[in-house]
mmCIF file of C-alpha atoms in Angstrom:
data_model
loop_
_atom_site.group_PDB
_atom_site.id
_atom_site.type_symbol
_atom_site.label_atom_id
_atom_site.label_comp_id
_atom_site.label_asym_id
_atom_site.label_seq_id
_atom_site.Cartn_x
_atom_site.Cartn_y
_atom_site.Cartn_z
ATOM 1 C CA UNK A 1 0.000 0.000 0.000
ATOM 2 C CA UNK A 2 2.824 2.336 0.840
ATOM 3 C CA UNK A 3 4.647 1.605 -2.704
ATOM 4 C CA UNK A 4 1.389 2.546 -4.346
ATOM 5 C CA UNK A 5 0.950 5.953 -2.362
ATOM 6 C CA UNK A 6 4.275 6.387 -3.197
ATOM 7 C CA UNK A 7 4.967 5.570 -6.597
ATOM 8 C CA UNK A 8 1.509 7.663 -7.304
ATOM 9 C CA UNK A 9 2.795 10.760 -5.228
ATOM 10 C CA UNK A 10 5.971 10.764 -7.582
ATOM 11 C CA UNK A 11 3.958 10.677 -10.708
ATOM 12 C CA UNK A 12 1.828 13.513 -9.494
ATOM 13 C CA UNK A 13 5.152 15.558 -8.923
ATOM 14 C CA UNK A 14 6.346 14.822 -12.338
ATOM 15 C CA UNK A 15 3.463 15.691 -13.813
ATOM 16 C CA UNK A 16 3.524 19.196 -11.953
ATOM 17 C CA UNK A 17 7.235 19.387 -13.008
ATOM 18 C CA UNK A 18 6.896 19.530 -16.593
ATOM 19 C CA UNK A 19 3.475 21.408 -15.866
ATOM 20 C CA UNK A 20 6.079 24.097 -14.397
ATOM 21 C CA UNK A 21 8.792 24.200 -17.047
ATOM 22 C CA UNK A 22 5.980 23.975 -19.639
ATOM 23 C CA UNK A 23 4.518 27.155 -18.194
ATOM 24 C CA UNK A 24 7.919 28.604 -17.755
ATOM 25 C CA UNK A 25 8.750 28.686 -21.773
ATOM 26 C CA UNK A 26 8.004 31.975 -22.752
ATOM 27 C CA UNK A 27 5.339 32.722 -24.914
ATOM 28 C CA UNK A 28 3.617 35.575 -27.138
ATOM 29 C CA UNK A 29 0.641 35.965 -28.856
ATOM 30 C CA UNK A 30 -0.692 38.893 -30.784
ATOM 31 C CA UNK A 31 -4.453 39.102 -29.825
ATOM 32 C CA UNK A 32 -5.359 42.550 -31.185
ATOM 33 C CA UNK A 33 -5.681 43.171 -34.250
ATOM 34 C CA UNK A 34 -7.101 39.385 -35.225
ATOM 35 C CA UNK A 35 -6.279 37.912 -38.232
ATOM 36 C CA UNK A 36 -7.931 39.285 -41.663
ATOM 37 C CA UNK A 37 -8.973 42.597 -39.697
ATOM 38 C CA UNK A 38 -9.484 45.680 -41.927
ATOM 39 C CA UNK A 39 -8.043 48.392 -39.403
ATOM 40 C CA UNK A 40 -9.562 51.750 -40.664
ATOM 41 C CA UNK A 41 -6.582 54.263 -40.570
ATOM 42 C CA UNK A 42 -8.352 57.890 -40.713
ATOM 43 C CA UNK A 43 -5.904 60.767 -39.580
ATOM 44 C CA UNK A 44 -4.064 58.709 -37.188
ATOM 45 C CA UNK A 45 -1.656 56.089 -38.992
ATOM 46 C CA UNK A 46 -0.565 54.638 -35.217
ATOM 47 C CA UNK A 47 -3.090 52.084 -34.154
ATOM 48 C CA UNK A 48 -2.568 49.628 -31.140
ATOM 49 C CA UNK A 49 -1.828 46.245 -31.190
ATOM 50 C CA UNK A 50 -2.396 43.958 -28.333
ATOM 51 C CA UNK A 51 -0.172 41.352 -27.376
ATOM 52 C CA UNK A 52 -0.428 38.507 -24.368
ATOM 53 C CA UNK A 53 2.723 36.691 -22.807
ATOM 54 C CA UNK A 54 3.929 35.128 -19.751
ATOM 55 C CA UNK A 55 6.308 37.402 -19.589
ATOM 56 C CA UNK A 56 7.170 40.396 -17.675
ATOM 57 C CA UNK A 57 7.071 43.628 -20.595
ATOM 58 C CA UNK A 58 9.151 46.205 -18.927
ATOM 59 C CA UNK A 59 11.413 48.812 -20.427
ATOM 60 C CA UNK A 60 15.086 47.828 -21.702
ATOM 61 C CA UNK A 61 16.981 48.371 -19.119
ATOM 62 C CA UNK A 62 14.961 47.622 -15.837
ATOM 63 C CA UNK A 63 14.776 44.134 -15.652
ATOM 64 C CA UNK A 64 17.458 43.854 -12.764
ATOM 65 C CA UNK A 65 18.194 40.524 -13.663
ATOM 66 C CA UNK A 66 14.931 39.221 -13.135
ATOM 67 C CA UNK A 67 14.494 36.445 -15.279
ATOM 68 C CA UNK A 68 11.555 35.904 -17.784
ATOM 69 C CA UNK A 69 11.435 39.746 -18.571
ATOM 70 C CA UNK A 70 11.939 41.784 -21.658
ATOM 71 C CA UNK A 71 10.440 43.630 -23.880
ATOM 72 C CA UNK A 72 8.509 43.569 -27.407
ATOM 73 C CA UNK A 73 9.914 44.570 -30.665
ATOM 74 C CA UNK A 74 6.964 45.108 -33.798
ATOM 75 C CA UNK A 75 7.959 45.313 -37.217
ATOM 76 C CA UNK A 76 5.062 45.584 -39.773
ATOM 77 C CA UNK A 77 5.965 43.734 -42.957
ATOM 78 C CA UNK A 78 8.920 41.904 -40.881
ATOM 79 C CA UNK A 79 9.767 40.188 -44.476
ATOM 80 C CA UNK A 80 11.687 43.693 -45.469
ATOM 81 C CA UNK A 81 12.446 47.058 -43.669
ATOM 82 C CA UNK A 82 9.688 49.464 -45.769
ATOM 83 C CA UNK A 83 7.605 50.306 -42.944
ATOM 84 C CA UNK A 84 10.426 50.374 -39.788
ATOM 85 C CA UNK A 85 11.060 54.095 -38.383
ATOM 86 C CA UNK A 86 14.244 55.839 -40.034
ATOM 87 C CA UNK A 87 17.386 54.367 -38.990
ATOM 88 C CA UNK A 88 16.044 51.363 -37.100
ATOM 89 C CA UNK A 89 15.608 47.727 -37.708
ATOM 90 C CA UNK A 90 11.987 47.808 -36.459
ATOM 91 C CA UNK A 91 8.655 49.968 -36.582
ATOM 92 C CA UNK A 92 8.151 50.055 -32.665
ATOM 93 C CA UNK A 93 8.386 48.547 -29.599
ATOM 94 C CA UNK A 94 7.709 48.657 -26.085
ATOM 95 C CA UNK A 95 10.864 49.030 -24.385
ATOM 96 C CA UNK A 96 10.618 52.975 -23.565
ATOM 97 C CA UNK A 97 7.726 52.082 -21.214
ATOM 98 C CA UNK A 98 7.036 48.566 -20.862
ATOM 99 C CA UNK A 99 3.376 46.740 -20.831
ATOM 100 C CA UNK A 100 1.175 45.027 -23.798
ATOM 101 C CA UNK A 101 0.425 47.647 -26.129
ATOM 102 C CA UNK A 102 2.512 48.802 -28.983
ATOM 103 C CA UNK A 103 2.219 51.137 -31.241
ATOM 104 C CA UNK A 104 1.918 50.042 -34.976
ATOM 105 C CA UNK A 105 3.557 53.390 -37.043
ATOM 106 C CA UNK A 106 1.966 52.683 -40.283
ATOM 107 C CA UNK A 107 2.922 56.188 -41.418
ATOM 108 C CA UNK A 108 6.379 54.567 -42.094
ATOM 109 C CA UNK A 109 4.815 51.996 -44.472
ATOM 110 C CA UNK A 110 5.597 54.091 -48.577
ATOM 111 C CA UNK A 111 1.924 52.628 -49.078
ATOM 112 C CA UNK A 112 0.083 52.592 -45.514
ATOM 113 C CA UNK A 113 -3.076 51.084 -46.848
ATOM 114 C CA UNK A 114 -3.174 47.908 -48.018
ATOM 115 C CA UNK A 115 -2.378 44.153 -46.733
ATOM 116 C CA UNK A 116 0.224 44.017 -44.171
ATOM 117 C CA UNK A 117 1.902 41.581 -42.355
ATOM 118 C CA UNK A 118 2.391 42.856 -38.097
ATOM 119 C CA UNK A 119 5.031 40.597 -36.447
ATOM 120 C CA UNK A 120 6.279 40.854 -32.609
ATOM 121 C CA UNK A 121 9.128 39.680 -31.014
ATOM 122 C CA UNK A 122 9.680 38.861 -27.707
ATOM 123 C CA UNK A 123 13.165 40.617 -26.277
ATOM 124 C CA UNK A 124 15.415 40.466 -23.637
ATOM 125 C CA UNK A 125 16.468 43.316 -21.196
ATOM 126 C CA UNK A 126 19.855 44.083 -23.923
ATOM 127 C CA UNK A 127 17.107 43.837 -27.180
ATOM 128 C CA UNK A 128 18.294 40.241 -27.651
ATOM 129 C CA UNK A 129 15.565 37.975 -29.191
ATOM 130 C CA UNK A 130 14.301 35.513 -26.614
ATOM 131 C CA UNK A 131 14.854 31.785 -27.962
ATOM 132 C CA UNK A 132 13.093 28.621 -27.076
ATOM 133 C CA UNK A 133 14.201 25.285 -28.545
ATOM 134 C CA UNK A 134 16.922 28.315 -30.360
ATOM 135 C CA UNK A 135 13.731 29.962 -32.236
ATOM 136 C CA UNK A 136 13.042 33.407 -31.082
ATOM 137 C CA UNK A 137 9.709 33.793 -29.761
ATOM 138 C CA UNK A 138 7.531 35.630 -32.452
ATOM 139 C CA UNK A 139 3.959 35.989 -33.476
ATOM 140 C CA UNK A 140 2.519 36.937 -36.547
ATOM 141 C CA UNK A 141 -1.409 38.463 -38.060
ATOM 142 C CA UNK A 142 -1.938 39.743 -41.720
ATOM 143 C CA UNK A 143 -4.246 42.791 -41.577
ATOM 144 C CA UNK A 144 -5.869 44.809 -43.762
ATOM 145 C CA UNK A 145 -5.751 48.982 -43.703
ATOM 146 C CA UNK A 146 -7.410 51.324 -45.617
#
């Protein structure tokens, strides 16, 4: 009876062991805009875009250390570098001020409206890409603006 208690207590703690290192891979998901969105531009060519992770998002520079913490880089047609701001390899990112918005610039893009691909990446405290399995952690939605 004790083996039994035993051997089922260790399989429970295994199981909540790879529960925990499952949970601790990092993770990003862009959940605003969705995918095939039309995202009416007006006047304002910055729009939002939402992202979730199980990460901390504060700016470069604070982390302290701490691990699991970063930042997000956007770029919006990440195939080339048409739409990034002048002078830098991406169109925005959260790292001035941490949290889970960032601002898409599609003033940047030479044709604003029009199908575009947004893609975030998920950054380290020194703007290194975060890797997992040696993949940085991305996430990708084609949107429409007009």
């Amino acid at each position: 009876m004790l083996r039994i208690i035993a051997t089922t207590a260790l399989a429970f703690s295994l199981l909540s062991l790879g529960s925990a290192q499952a949970e601790d891979r990092p993770t990003l998901e862009i959940v605003w805009p969705v995918a095939g969105s039309v995202i009416e531009l007006g006047n304002d060519p910055e729009k939002a875009i939402g992202v979730v992770v199980n990460f901390t998002l504060l700016p470069a520079g604070e982390c302290d250390g701490v691990s699991q913490c970063g930042h997000v880089h956007m770029k919006i047609d990440p195939a080339g570098d048409t739409c990034n701001i002048p002078g830098k390899p991406y169109n925005s990112m959260n790292s001035d001020f941490g949290g889970d918005f960032i601002k898409a610039r599609f003033g940047h893009c030479q044709d604003a409206a029009g199908k575009h691909v947004i893609g975030v990446l998920l950054a380290d405290d020194h703007h290194k890409p975060i890797l997992v399995d040696g993949k940085p952690v991305t996430a990708l939605v084609t949107v429409t603006t007009k």
